[in-house]
Coordinates of C-alpha atoms in Angstrom, one line a residue:
X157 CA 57.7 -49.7 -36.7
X158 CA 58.7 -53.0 -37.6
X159 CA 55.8 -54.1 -39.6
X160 CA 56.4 -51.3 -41.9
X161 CA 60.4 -52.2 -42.0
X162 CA 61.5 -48.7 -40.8
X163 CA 65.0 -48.7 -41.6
X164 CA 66.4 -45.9 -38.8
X165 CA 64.8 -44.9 -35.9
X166 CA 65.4 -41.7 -34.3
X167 CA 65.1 -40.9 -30.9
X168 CA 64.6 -37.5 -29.3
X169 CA 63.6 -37.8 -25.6
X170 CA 66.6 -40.0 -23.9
X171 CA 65.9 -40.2 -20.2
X172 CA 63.1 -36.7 -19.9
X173 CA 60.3 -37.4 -18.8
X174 CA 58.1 -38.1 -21.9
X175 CA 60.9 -40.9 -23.5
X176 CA 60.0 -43.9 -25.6
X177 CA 63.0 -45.9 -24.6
X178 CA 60.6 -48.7 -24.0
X179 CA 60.1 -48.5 -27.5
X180 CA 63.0 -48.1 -28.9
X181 CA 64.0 -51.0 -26.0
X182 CA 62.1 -53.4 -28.2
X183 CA 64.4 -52.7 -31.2
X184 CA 61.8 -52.3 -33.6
X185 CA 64.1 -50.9 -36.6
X186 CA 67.5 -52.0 -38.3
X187 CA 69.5 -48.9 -36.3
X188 CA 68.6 -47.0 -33.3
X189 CA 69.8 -43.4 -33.0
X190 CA 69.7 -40.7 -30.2
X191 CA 69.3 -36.8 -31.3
X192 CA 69.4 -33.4 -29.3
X193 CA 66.9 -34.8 -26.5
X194 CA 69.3 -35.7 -23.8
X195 CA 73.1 -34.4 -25.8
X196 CA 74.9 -37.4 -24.2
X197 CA 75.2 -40.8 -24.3
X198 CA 71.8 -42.4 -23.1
X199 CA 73.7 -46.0 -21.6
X200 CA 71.6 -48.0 -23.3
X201 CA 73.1 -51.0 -25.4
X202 CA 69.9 -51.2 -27.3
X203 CA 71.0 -47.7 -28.8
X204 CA 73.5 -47.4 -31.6
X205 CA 74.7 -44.1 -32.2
X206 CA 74.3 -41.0 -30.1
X207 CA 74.6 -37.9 -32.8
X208 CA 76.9 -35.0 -30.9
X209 CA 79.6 -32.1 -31.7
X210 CA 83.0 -32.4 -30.3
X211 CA 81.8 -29.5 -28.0
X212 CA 79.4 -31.4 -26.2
X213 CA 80.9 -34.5 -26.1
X214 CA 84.6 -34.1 -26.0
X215 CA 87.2 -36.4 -27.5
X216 CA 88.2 -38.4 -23.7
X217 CA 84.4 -38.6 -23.5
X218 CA 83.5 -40.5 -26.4
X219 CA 83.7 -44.1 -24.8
X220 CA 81.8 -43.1 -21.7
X221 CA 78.6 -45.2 -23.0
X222 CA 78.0 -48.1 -25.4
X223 CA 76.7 -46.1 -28.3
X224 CA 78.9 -44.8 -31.1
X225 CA 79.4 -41.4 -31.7
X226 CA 78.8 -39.6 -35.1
X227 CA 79.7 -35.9 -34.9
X228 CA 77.9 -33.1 -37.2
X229 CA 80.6 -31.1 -38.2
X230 CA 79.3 -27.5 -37.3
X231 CA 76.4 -27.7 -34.5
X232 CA 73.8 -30.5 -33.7
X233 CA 71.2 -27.2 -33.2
X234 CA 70.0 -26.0 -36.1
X235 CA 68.1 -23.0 -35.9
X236 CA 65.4 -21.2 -38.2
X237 CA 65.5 -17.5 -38.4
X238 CA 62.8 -15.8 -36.0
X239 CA 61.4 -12.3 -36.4
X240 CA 61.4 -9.8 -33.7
X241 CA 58.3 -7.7 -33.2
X242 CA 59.0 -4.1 -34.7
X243 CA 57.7 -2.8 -31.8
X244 CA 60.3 -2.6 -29.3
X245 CA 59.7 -1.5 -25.6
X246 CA 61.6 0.8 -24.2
X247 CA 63.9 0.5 -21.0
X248 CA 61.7 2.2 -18.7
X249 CA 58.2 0.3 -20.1
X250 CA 60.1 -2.8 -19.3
X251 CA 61.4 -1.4 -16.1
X252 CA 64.7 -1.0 -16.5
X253 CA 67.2 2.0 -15.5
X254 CA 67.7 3.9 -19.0
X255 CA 71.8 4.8 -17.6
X256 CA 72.1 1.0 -16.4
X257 CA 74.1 -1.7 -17.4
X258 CA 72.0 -4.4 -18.1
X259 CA 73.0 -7.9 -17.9
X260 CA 70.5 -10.7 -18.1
X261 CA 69.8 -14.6 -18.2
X262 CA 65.7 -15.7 -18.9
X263 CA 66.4 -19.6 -18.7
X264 CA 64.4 -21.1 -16.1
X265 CA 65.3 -20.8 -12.2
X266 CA 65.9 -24.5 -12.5
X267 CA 69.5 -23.9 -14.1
X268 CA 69.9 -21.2 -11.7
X269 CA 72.6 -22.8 -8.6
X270 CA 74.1 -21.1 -6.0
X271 CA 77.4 -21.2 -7.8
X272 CA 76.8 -19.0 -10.9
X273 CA 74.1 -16.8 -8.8
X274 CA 76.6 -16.1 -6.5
X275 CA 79.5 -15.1 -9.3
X276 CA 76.4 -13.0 -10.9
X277 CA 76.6 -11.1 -8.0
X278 CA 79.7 -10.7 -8.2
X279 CA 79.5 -9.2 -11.3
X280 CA 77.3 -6.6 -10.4
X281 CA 79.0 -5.6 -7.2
X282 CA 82.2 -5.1 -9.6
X283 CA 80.3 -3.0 -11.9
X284 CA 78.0 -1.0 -9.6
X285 CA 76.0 0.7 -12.4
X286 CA 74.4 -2.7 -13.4
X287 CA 71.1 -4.1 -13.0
X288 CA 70.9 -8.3 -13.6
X289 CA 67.6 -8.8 -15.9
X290 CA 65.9 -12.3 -15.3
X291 CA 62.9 -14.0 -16.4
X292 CA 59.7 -14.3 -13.9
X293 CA 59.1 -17.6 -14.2
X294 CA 57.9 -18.3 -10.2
X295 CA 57.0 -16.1 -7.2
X296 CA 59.2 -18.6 -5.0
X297 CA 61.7 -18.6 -7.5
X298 CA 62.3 -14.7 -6.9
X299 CA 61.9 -14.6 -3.6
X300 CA 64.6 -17.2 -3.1
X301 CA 67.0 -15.3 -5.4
X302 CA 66.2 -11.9 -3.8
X303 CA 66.8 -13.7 -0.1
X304 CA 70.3 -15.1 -1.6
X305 CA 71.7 -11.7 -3.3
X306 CA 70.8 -10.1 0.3
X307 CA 72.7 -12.4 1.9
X308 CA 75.1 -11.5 -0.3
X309 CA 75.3 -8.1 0.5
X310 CA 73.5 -7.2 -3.1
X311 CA 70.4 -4.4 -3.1
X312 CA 67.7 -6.3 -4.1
X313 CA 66.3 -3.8 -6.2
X314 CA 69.2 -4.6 -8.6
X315 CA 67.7 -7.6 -9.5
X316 CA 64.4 -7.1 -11.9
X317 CA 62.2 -9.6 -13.1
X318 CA 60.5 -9.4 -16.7
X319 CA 57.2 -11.3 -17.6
X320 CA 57.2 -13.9 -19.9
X321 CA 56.5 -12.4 -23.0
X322 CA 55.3 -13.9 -26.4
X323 CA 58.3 -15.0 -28.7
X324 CA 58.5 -12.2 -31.1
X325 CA 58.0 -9.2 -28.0
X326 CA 60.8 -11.0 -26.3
X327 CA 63.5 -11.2 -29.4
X328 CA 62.2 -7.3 -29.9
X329 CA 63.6 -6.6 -26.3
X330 CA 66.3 -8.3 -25.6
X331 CA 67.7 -5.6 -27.9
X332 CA 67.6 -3.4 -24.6
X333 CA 70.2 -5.4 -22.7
X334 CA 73.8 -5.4 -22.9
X335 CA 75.3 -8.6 -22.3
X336 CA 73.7 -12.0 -21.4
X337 CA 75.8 -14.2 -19.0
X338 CA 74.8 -18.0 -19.2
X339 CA 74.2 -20.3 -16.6
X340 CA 76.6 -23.0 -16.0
X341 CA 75.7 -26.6 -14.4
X342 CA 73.1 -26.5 -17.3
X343 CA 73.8 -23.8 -19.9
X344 CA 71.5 -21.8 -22.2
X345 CA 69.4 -23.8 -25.3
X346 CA 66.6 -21.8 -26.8
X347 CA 67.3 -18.8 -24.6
X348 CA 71.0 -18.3 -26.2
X349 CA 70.1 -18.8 -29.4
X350 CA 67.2 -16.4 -29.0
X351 CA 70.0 -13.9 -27.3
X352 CA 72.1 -14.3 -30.8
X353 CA 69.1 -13.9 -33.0
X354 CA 68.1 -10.1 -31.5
X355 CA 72.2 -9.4 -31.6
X356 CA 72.8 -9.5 -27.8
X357 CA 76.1 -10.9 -27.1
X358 CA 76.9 -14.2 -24.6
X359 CA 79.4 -15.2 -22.8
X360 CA 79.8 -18.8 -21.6
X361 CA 81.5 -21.0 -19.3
X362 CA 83.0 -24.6 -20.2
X363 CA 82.4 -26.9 -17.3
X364 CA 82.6 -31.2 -17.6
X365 CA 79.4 -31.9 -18.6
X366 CA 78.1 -31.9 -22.3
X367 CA 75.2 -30.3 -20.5
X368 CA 77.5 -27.1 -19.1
X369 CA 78.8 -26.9 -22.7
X370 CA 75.9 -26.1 -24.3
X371 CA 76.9 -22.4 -24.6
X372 CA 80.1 -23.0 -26.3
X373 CA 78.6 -24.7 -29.2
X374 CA 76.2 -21.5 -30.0
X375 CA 79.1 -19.3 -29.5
X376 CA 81.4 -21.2 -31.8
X377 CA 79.6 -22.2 -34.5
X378 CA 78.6 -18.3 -34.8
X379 CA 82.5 -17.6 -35.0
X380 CA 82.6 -16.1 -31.3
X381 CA 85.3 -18.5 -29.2
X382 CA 86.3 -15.5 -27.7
X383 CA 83.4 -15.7 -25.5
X384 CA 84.0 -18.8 -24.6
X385 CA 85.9 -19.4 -21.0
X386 CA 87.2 -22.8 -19.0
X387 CA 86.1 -21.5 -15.8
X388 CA 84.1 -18.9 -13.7
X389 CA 86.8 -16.7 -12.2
X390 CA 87.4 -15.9 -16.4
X391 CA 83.8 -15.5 -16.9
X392 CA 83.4 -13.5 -14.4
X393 CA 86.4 -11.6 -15.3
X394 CA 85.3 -11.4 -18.9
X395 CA 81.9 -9.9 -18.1
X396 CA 83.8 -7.4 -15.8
X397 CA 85.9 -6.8 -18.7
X398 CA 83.1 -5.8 -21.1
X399 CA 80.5 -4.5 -19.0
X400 CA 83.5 -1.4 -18.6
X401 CA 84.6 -1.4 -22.3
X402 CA 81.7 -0.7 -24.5
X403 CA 83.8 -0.3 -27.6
X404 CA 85.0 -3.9 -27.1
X405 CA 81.2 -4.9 -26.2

């Protein structure tokens, strides 16, 4: 990098697990600059800029590390167009009720916390014709849900878990829910946007980490704020809301 006088150097990794901040450590280039790997500031002096949204990284967040912010003006995620299978499944070959109202989330268990789980069930025990639609990622996974909901006083069988399906099967389905509700600690990447690209409405949570904004920046830049909330007892509300107005929905 040096020997050939590269002028930038951009950085997508921050601190997951395969980074090259030892590289970029070494200051090899003229300007060092972090992008979409970590959506926060890395705390690294050897790092000049840090490109964000004011979503992610609000305003009274800016000086939180050393870096300096520069802020794309409508979403640091762009996103090429996908096609959907034309084949699309029906309810009952995925296994889902055909008279149900389907909610569903297919990010990985890992973003999955016992907060948001437990307002999902909430959710469903408000609307009691609803099914929740996750991804099956993990046999401990799913059994640690279905433990948690019955604790909860939720029928398991209201829970159902779809395979992991190639990209273009899984755009074509996703037509068959109703509503996807995003995680929160950690929010939705590739999974929202997927959701948006087969037409299947989100709704999102603002918490105080760019991380649990994530959502929001999806949801705005398609010119859907309304689906935005500032906490979980309006998301939950909002889902409610929805899942019992289809002409709004």
């Amino acid at each position: 990098i040096h020997e050939d006088n590269i002028n930038i150097l951009v950085d997508n990794s921050g601190h997951t697990e395969s980074n090259c901040l030892d590289v970029c450590a070494l200051k090899p280039a003229a300007v060092s600059i972090h992008y979409m790997g970590y959506t926060m500031s890395l705390g690294a002096e050897f790092m000049d800029y840090v490109i964000s949204d004011p979503d992610l990284i609000t305003s009274d967040q800016k000086d939180a590390g050393p870096e300096k912010l520069i802020y794309l003006c409508e979403t640091i995620f762009p996103a090429s167009g996908l096609a959907a299978n034309d084949f699309v499944p029906t309810r009952k070959e995925l296994g889902l009720p055909e008279d149900a109202f389907v909610f569903c989330n297919f990010n990985q268990p890992f973003k999955i916390e016992p907060e948001i789980f437990s307002t999902w069930i909430d959710i469903l025990k408000a609307v009691p014709d609803s099914v929740l639609w996750l991804g099956d990622w993990n046999d401990l996974a799913n059994d640690k849900l279905l433990e948690f909901a019955t604790k909860e006083g939720l029928d398991g069988n209201r829970i159902i878990f779809g395979e992991i399906a190639r990209h273009g099967l899984h755009l074509a389905r996703l037509s068959r829910a109703d509503l996807c509700i995003d995680t929160f600690f950690h929010g939705g990447g590739v999974t929202s946007l997927d959701c948006l690209w087969a037409g299947l409405p989100i709704i999102s949570a603002r918490g105080e980490t760019p991380a649990s904004r994530l959502g929001s920046i999806f949801l705005r830049a398609h010119g859907m704020p309304e689906l935005i909330v500032n906490d979980l007892a309006a998301y939950r509300d909002l889902a409610i809301r929805l899942a019992r107005d289809p002409d709004r929905l």
